[in-house]
PDB file of C-alpha atoms in Angstrom:
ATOM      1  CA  UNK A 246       1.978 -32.359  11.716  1.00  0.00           C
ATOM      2  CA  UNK A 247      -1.865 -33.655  11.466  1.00  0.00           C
ATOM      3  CA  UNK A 248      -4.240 -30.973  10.550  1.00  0.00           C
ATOM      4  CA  UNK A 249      -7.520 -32.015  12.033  1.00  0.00           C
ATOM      5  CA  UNK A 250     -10.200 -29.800  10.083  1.00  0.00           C
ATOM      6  CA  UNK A 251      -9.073 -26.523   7.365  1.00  0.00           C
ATOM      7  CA  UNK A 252     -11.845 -23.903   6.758  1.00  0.00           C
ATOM      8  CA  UNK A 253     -11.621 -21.521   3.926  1.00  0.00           C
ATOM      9  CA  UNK A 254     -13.350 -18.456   4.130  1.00  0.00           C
ATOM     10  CA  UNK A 255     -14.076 -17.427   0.637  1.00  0.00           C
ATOM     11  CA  UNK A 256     -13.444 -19.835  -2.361  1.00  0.00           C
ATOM     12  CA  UNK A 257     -12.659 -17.790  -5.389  1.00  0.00           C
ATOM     13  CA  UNK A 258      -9.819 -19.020  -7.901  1.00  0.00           C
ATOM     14  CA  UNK A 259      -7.422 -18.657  -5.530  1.00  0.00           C
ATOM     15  CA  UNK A 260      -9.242 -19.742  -2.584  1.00  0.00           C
ATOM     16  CA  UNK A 261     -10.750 -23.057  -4.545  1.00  0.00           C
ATOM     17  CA  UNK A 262      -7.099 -23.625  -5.822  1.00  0.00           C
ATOM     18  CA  UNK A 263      -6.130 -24.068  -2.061  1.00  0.00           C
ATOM     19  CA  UNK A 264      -8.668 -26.161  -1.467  1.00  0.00           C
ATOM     20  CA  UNK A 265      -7.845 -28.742  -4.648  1.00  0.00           C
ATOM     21  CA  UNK A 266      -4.155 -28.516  -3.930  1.00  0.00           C
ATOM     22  CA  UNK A 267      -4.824 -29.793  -0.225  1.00  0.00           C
ATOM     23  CA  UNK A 268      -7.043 -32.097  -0.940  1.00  0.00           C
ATOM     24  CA  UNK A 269      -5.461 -33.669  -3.677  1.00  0.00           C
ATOM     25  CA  UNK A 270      -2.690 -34.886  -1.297  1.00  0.00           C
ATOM     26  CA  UNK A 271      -4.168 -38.361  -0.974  1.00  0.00           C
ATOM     27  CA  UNK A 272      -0.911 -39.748  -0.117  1.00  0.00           C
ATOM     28  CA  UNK A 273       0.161 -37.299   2.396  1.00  0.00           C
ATOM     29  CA  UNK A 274      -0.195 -39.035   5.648  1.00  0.00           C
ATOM     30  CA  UNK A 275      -0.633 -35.595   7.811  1.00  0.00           C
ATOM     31  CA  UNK A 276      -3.716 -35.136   5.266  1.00  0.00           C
ATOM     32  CA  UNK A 277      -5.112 -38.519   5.184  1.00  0.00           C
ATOM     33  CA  UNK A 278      -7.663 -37.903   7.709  1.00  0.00           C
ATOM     34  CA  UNK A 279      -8.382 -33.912   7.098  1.00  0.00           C
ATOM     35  CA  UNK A 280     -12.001 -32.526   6.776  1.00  0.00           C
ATOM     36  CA  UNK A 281     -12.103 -29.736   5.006  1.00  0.00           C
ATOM     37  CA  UNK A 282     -14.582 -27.004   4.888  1.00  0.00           C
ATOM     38  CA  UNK A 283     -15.557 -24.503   1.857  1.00  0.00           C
ATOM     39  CA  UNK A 284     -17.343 -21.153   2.999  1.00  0.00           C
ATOM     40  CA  UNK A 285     -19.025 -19.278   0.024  1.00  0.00           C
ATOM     41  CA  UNK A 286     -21.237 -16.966  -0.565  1.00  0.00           C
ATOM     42  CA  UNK A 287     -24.245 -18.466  -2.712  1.00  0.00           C
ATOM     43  CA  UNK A 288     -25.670 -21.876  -3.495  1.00  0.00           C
ATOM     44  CA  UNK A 289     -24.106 -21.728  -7.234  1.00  0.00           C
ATOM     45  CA  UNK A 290     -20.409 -21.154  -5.700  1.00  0.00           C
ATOM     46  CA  UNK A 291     -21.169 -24.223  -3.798  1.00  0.00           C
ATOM     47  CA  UNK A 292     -22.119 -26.352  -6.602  1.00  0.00           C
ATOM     48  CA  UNK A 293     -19.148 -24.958  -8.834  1.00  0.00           C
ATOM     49  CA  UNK A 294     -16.808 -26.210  -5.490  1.00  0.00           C
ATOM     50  CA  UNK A 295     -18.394 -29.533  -5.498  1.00  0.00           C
ATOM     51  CA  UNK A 296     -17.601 -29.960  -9.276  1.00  0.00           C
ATOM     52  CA  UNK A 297     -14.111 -28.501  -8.979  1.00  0.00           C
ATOM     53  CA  UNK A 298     -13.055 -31.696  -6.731  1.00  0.00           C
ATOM     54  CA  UNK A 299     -12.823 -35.310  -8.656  1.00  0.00           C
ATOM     55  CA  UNK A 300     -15.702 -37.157  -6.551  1.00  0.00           C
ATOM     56  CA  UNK A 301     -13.610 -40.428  -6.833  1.00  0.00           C
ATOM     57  CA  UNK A 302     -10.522 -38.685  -4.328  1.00  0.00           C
ATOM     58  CA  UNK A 303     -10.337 -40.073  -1.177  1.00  0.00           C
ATOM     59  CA  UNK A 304     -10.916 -36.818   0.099  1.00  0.00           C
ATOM     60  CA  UNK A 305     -14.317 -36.257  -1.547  1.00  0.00           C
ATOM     61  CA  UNK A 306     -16.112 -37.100   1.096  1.00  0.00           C
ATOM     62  CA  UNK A 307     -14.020 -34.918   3.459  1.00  0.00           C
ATOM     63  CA  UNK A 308     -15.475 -32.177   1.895  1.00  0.00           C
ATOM     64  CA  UNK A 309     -18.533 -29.906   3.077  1.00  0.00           C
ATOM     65  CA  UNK A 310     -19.753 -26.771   1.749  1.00  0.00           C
ATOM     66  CA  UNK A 311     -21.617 -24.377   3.600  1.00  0.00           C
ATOM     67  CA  UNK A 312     -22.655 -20.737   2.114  1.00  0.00           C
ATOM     68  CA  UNK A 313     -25.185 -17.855   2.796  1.00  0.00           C
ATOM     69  CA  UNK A 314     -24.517 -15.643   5.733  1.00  0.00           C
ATOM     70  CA  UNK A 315     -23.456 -18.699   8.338  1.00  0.00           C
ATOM     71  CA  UNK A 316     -19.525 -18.160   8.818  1.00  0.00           C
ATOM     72  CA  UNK A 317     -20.207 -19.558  12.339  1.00  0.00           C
ATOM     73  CA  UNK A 318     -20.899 -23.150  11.858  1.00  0.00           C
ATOM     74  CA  UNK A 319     -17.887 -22.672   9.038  1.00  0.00           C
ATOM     75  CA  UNK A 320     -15.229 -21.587  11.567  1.00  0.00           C
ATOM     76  CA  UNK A 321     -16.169 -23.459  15.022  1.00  0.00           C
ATOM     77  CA  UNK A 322     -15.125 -26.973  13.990  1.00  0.00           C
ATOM     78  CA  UNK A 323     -11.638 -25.438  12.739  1.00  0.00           C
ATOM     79  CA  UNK A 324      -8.256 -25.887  13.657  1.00  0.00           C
ATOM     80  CA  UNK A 325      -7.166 -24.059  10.388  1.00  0.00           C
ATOM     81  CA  UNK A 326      -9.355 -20.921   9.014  1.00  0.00           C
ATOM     82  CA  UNK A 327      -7.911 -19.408   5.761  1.00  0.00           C
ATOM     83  CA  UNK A 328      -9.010 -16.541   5.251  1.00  0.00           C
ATOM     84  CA  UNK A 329      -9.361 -15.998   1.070  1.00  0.00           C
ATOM     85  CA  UNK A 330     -12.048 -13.668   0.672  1.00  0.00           C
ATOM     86  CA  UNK A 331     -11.770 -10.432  -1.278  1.00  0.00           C
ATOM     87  CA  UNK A 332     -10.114  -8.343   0.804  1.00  0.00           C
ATOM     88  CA  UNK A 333     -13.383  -5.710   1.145  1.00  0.00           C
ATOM     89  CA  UNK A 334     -15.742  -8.714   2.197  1.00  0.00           C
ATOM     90  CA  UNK A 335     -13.204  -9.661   4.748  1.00  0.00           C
ATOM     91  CA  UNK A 336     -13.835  -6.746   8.121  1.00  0.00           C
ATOM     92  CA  UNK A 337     -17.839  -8.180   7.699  1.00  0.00           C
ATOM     93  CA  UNK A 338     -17.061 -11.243   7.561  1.00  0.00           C
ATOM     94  CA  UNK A 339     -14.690 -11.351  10.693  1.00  0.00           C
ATOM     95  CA  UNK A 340     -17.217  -9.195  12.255  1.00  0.00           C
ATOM     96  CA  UNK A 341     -20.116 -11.383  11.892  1.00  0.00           C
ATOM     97  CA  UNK A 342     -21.600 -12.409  15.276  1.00  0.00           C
ATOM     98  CA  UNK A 343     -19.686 -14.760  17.188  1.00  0.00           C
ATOM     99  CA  UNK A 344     -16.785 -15.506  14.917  1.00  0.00           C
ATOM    100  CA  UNK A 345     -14.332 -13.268  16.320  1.00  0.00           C
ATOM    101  CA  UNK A 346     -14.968 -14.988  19.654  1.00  0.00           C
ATOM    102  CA  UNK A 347     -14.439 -18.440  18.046  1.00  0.00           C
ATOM    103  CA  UNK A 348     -11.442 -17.547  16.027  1.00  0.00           C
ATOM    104  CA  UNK A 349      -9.854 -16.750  19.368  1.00  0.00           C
ATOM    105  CA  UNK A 350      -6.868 -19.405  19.888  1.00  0.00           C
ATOM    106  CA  UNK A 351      -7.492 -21.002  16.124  1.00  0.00           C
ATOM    107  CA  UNK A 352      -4.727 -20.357  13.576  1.00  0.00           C
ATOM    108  CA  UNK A 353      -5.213 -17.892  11.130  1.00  0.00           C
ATOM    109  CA  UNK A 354      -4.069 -17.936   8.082  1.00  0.00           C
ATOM    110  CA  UNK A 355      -4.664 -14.854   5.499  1.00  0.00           C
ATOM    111  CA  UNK A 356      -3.513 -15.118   1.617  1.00  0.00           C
ATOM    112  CA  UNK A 357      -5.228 -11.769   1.542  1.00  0.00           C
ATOM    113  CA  UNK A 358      -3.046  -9.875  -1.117  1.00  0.00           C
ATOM    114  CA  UNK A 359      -2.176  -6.019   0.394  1.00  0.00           C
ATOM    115  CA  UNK A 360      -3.723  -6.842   3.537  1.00  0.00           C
ATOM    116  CA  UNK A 361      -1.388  -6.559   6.452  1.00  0.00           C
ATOM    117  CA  UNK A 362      -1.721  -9.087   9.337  1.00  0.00           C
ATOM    118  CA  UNK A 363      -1.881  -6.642  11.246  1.00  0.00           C
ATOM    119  CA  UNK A 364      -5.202  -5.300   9.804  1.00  0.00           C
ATOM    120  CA  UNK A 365      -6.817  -8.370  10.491  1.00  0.00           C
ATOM    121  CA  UNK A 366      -5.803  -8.592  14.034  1.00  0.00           C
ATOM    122  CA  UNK A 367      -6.925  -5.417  14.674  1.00  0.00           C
ATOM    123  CA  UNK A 368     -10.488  -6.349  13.015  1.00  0.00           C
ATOM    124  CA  UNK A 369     -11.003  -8.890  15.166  1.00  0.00           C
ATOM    125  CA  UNK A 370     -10.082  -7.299  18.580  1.00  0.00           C
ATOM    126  CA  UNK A 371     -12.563  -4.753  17.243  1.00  0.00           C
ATOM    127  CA  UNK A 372     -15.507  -7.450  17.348  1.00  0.00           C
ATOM    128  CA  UNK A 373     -13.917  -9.558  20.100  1.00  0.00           C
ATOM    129  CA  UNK A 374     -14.209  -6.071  22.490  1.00  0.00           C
ATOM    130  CA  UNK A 375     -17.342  -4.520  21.168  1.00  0.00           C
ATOM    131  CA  UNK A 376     -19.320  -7.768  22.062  1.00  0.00           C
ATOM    132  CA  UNK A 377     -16.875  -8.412  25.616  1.00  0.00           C
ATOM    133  CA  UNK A 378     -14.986  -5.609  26.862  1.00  0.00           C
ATOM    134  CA  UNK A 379     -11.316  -6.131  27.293  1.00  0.00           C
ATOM    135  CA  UNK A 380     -11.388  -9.300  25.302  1.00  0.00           C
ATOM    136  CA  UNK A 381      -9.142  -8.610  22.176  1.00  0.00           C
ATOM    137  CA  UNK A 382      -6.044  -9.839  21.607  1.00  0.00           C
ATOM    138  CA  UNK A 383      -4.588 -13.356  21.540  1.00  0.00           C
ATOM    139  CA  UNK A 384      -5.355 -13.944  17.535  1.00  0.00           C
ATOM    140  CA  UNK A 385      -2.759 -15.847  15.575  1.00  0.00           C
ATOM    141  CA  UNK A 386      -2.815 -14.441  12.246  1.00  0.00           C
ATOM    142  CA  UNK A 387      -0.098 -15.481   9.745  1.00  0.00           C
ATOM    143  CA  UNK A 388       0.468 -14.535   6.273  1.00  0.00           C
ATOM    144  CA  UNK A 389       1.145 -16.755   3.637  1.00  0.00           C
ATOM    145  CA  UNK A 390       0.485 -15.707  -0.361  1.00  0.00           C
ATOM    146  CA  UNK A 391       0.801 -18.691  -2.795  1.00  0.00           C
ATOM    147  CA  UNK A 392      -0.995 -18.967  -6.431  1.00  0.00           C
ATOM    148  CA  UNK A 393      -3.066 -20.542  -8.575  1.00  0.00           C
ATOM    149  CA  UNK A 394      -0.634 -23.088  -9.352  1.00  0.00           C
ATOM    150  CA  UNK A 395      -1.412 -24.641  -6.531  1.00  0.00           C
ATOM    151  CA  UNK A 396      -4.222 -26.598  -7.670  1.00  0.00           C
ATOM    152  CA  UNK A 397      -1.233 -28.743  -9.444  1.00  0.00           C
ATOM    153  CA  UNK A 398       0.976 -28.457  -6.496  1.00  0.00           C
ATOM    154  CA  UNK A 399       3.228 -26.032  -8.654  1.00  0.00           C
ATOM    155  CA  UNK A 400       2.601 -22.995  -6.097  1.00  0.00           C
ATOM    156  CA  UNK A 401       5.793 -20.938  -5.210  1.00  0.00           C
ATOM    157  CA  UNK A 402       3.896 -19.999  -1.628  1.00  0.00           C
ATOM    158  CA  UNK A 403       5.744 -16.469   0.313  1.00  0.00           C
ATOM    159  CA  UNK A 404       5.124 -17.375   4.009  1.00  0.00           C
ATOM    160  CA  UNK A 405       5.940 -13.662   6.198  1.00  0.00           C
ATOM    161  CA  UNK A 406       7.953 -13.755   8.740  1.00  0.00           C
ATOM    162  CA  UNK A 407       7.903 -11.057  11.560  1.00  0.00           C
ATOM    163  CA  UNK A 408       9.079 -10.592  14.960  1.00  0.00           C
ATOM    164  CA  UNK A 409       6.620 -12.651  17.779  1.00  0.00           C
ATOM    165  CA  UNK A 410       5.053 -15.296  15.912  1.00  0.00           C
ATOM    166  CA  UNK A 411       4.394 -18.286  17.105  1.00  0.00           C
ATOM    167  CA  UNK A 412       7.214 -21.138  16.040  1.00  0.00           C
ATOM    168  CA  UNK A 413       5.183 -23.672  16.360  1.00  0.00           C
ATOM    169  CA  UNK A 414       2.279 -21.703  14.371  1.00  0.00           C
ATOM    170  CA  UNK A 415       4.693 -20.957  11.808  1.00  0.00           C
ATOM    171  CA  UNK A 416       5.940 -23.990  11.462  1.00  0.00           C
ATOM    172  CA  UNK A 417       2.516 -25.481  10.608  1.00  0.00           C
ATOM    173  CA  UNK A 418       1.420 -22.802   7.926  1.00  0.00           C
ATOM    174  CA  UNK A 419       4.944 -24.158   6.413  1.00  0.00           C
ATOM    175  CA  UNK A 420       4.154 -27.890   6.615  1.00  0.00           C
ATOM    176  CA  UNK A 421       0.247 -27.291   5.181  1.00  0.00           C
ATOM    177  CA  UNK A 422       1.791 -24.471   2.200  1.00  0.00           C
ATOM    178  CA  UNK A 423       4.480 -27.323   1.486  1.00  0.00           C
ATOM    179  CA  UNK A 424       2.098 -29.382   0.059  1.00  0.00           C
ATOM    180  CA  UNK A 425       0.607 -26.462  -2.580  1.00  0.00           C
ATOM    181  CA  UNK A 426       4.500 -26.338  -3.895  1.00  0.00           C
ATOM    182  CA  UNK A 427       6.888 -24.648  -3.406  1.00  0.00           C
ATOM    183  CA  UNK A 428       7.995 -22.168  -0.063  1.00  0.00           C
ATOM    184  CA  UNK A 429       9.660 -19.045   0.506  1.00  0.00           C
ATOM    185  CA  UNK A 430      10.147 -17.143   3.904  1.00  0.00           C
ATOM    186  CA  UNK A 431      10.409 -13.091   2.952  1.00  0.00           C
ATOM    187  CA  UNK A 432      10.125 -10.260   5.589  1.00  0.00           C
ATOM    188  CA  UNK A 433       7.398  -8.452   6.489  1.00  0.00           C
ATOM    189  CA  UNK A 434       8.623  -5.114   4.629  1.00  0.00           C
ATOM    190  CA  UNK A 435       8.880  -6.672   1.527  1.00  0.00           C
ATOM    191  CA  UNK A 436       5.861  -8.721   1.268  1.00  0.00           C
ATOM    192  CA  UNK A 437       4.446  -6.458  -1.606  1.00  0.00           C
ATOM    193  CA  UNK A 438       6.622  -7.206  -3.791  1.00  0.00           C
ATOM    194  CA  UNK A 439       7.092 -10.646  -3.371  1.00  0.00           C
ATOM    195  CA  UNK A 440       3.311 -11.140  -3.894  1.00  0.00           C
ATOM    196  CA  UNK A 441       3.450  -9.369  -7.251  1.00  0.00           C
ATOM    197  CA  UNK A 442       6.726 -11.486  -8.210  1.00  0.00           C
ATOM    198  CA  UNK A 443       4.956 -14.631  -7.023  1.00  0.00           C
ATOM    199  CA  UNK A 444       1.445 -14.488  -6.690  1.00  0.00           C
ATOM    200  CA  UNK A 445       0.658 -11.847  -9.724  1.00  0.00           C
ATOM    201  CA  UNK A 446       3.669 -13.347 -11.300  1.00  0.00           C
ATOM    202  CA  UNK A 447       1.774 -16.053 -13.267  1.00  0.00           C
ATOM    203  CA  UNK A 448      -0.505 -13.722 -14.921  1.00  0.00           C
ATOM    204  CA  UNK A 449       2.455 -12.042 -16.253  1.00  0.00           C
ATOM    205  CA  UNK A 450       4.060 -15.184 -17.370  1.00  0.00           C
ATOM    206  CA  UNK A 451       0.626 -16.667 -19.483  1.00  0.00           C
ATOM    207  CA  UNK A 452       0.274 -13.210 -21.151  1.00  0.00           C
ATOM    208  CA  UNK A 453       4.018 -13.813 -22.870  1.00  0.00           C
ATOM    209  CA  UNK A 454       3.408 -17.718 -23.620  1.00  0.00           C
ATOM    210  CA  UNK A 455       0.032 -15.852 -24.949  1.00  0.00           C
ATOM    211  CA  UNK A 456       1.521 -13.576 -26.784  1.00  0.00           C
ATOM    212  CA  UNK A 457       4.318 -16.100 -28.493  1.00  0.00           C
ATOM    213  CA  UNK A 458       1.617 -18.493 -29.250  1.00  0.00           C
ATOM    214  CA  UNK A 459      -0.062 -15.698 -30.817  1.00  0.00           C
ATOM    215  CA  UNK A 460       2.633 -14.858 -32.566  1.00  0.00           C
ATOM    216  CA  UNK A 461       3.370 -18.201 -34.239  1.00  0.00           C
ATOM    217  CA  UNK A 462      -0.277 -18.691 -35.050  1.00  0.00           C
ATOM    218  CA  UNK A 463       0.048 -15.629 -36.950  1.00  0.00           C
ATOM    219  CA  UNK A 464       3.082 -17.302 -38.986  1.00  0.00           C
ATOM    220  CA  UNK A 465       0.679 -20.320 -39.887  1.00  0.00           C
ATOM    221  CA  UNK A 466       0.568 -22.375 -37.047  1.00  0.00           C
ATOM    222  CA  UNK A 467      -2.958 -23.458 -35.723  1.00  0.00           C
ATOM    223  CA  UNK A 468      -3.384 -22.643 -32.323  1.00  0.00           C
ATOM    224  CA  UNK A 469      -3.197 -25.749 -30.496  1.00  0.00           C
ATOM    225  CA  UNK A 470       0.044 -26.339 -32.478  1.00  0.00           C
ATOM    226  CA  UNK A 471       1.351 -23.038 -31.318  1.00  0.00           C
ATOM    227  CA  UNK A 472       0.528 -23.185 -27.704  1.00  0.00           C
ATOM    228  CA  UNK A 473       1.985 -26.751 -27.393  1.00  0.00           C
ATOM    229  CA  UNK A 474       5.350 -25.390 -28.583  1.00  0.00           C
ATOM    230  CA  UNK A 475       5.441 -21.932 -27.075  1.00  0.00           C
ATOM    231  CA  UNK A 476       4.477 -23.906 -23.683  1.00  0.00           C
ATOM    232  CA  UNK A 477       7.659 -26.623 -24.401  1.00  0.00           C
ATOM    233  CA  UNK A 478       9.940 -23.777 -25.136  1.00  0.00           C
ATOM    234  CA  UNK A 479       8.876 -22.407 -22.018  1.00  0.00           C
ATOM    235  CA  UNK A 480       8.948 -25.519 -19.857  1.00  0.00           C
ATOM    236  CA  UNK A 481      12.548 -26.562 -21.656  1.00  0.00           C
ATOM    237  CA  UNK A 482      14.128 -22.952 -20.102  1.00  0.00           C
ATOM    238  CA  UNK A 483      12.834 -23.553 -17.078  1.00  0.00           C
ATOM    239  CA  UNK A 484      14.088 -26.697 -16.482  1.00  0.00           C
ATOM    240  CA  UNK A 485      17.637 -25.618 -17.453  1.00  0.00           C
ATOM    241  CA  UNK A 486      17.423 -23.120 -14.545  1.00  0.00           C
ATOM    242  CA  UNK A 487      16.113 -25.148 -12.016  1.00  0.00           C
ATOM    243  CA  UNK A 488      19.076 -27.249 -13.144  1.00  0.00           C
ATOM    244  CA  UNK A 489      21.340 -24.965 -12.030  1.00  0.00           C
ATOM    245  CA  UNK A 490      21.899 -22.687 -15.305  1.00  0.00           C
ATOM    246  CA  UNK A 491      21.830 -18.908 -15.003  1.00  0.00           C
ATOM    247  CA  UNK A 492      18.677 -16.958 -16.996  1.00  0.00           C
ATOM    248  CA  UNK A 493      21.713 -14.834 -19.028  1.00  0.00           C
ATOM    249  CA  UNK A 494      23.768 -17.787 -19.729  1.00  0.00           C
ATOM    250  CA  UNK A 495      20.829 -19.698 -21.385  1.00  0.00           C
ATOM    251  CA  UNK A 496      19.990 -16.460 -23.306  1.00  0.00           C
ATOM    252  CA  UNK A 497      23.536 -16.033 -24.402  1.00  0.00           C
ATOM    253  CA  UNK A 498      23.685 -20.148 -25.258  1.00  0.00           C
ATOM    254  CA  UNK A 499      20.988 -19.695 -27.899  1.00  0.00           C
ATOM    255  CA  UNK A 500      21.907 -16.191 -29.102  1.00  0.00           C
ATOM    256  CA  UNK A 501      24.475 -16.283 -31.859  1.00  0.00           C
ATOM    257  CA  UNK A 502      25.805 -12.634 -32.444  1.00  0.00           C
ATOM    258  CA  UNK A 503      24.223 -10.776 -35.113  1.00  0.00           C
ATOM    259  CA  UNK A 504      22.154 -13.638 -35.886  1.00  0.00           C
ATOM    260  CA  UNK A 505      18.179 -14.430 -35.981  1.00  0.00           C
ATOM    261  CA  UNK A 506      17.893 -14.550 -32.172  1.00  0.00           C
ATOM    262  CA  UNK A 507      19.481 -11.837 -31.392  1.00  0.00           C
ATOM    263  CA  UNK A 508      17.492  -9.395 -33.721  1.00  0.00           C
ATOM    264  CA  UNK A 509      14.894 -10.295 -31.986  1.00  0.00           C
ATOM    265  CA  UNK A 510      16.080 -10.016 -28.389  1.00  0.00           C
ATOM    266  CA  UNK A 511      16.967  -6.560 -29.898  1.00  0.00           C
ATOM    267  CA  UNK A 512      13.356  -5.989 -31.008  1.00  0.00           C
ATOM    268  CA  UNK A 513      12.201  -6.769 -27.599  1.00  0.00           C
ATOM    269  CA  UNK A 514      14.652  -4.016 -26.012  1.00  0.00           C
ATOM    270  CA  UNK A 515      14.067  -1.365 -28.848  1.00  0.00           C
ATOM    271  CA  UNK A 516      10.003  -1.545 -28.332  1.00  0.00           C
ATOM    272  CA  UNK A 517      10.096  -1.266 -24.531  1.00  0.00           C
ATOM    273  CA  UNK A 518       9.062  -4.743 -23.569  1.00  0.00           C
ATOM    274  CA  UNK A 519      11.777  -5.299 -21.056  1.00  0.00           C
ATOM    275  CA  UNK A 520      11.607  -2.689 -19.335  1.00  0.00           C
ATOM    276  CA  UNK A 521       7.677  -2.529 -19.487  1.00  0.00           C
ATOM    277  CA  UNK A 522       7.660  -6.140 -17.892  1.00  0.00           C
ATOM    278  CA  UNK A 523      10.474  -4.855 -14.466  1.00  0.00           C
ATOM    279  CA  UNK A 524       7.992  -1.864 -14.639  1.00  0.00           C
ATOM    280  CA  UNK A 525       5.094  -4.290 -14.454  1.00  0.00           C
ATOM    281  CA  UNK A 526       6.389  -5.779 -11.985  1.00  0.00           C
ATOM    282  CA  UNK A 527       6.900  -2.258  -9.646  1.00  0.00           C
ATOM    283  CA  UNK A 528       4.007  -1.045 -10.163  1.00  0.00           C
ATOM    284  CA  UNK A 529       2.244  -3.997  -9.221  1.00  0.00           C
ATOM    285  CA  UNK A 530       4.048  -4.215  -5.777  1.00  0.00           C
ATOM    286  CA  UNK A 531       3.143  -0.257  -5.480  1.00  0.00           C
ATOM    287  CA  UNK A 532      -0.578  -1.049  -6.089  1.00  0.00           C
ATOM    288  CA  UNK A 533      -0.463  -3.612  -3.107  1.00  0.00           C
ATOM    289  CA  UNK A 534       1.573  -0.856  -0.897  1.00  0.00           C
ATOM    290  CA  UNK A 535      -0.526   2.420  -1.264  1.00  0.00           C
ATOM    291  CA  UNK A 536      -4.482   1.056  -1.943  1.00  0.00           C
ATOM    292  CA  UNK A 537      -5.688  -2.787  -2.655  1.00  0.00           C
ATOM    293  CA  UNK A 538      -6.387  -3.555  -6.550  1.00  0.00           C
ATOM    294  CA  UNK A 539      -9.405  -5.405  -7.391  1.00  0.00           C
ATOM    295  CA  UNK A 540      -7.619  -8.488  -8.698  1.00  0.00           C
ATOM    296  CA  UNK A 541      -8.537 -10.968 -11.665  1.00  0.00           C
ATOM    297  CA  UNK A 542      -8.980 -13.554  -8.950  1.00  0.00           C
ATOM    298  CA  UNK A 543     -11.319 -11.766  -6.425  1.00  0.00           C
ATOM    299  CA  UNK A 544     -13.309 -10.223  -9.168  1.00  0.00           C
ATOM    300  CA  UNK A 545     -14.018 -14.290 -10.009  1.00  0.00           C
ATOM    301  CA  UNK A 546     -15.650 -13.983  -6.263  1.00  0.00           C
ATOM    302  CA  UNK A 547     -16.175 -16.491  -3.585  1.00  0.00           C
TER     303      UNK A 547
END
């Protein structure tokens, strides 16, 4: 499925992520020919886009950049608009003149974390109907959450699915998120919680390879040293269970009773940290479910 020209409204670490991961895929035929379009908000987000991206990629030169207050000239050429703003800029930005009227019959993608599609529809009928009267409607807005990983096409991308969408829309937000990684289709209702499993997931994930590279620097180690390891111990489970092995059974594999491992599983569970992290990992989905959270990402900005 050829994608003609992507827009993405808002370039902030996860929005410039996006943007890298797509246009990285130099040897993706459905890509080859893509222009892509970065709107930001200032001239220095700009530059920092146009140093993100390796000038000798194919795709380089595919590239344009447009910031300040002109979303229209960003969205008109468009087939694909991705909207990755923080999630307060977004109602201004969707109300600026003229681009609810262009976004009309484009598809919409949001990876707007907390913000239901429905929100954004109902945004742009708003400006569709206060400009022309009984104009609203007809937006194809589709949700799709990956992460930062997908600079390094190492995403793991939750795509909603709800009743009346489009197939063929849905299937290309599939075929475009493929490339970023790695795909997972998760109902509407639980779309909270599969953001803060997969999209705020990561940050939980660095803060323990932080925290056991930390803790071997504090045993000697430099911290290069320590970081290499803790990130090869890391890598090494993972690859056993994407082999097929279950989380427990590679736990209980290296865990000889009453030995050195397992005091210090036990030290994990007698100072809270498991249950902290499942806790984490609620409240993080509640955050997204009863108010948005200013996240590490958006507070980068656009």
């Amino acid at each position: 499925m050829p994608f003609r020209t992507v827009t993405i409204l808002g370039c902030g670490d996860l929005g410039t992520s996006i943007l890298a991961g797509l246009m990285g895929c130099d040897d993706d035929s459905s890509l080859a020919s893509t222009r892509y379009i970065a709107y930001v908000r200032s001239q220095e987000s700009a530059r920092r886009i146009q140093a993100t991206i390796d000038p000798a990629s194919t795709a380089a030169s595919r590239l344009t950049t447009v910031y300040g207050g002109d979303a229209l000239s960003a969205v008109g050429p468009a087939d694909v608009v991705i909207l990755a703003c923080k999630p307060a800029d977004a109602p201004a930005l969707l109300q600026a003149p003229g681009v609810a009227a262009t976004l009309r019959g484009k598809l919409i993608v949001s990876v707007l974390g907390g913000v239901p599609a429905s929100r954004i529809v109902s945004t742009l009928d708003e400006a569709a109907t206060d400009v022309c009267p009984h104009r609203g409607g007809s937006y194809a807005v589709l949700r799709a959450i990956p992460n930062v990983a997908a600079r390094v096409h190492a995403s793991t991308t939750i795509v909603e699915q709800r009743p009346g969408v489009c197939s063929r829309d849905n299937e290309a937000v599939l075929a475009l998120f493929d490339r970023l990684g790695h795909v997972e289709l998760v109902p509407e209702a639980l779309m909270d919680p599969a953001t803060a499993l997969c999209a705020s997931g990561p940050a939980f994930v660095a803060l323990m390879l932080e925290t056991m590279a930390q803790g071997a620097t504090d045993m000697g180690f430099d911290a290069e040293a320590a970081l290499r390891m803790a990130t090869g111990a890391m890598r090494g489970t993972i690859a056993l269970v994407l082999a097929g092995e279950d989380p427990a059974r590679v736990r209980e594999t290296v865990t000889t009773p009453n030995g050195a491992t397992a005091r210090g599983l036990a030290m994990l569970h007698e100072r809270g940290a498991v249950i902290s992290l499942q806790e984490a990992l609620k409240g993080t989905a509640h955050a997204m479910r009863t108010k948005h959270v200013v996240t590490a990402e958006e507070a980068a900005g656009n």
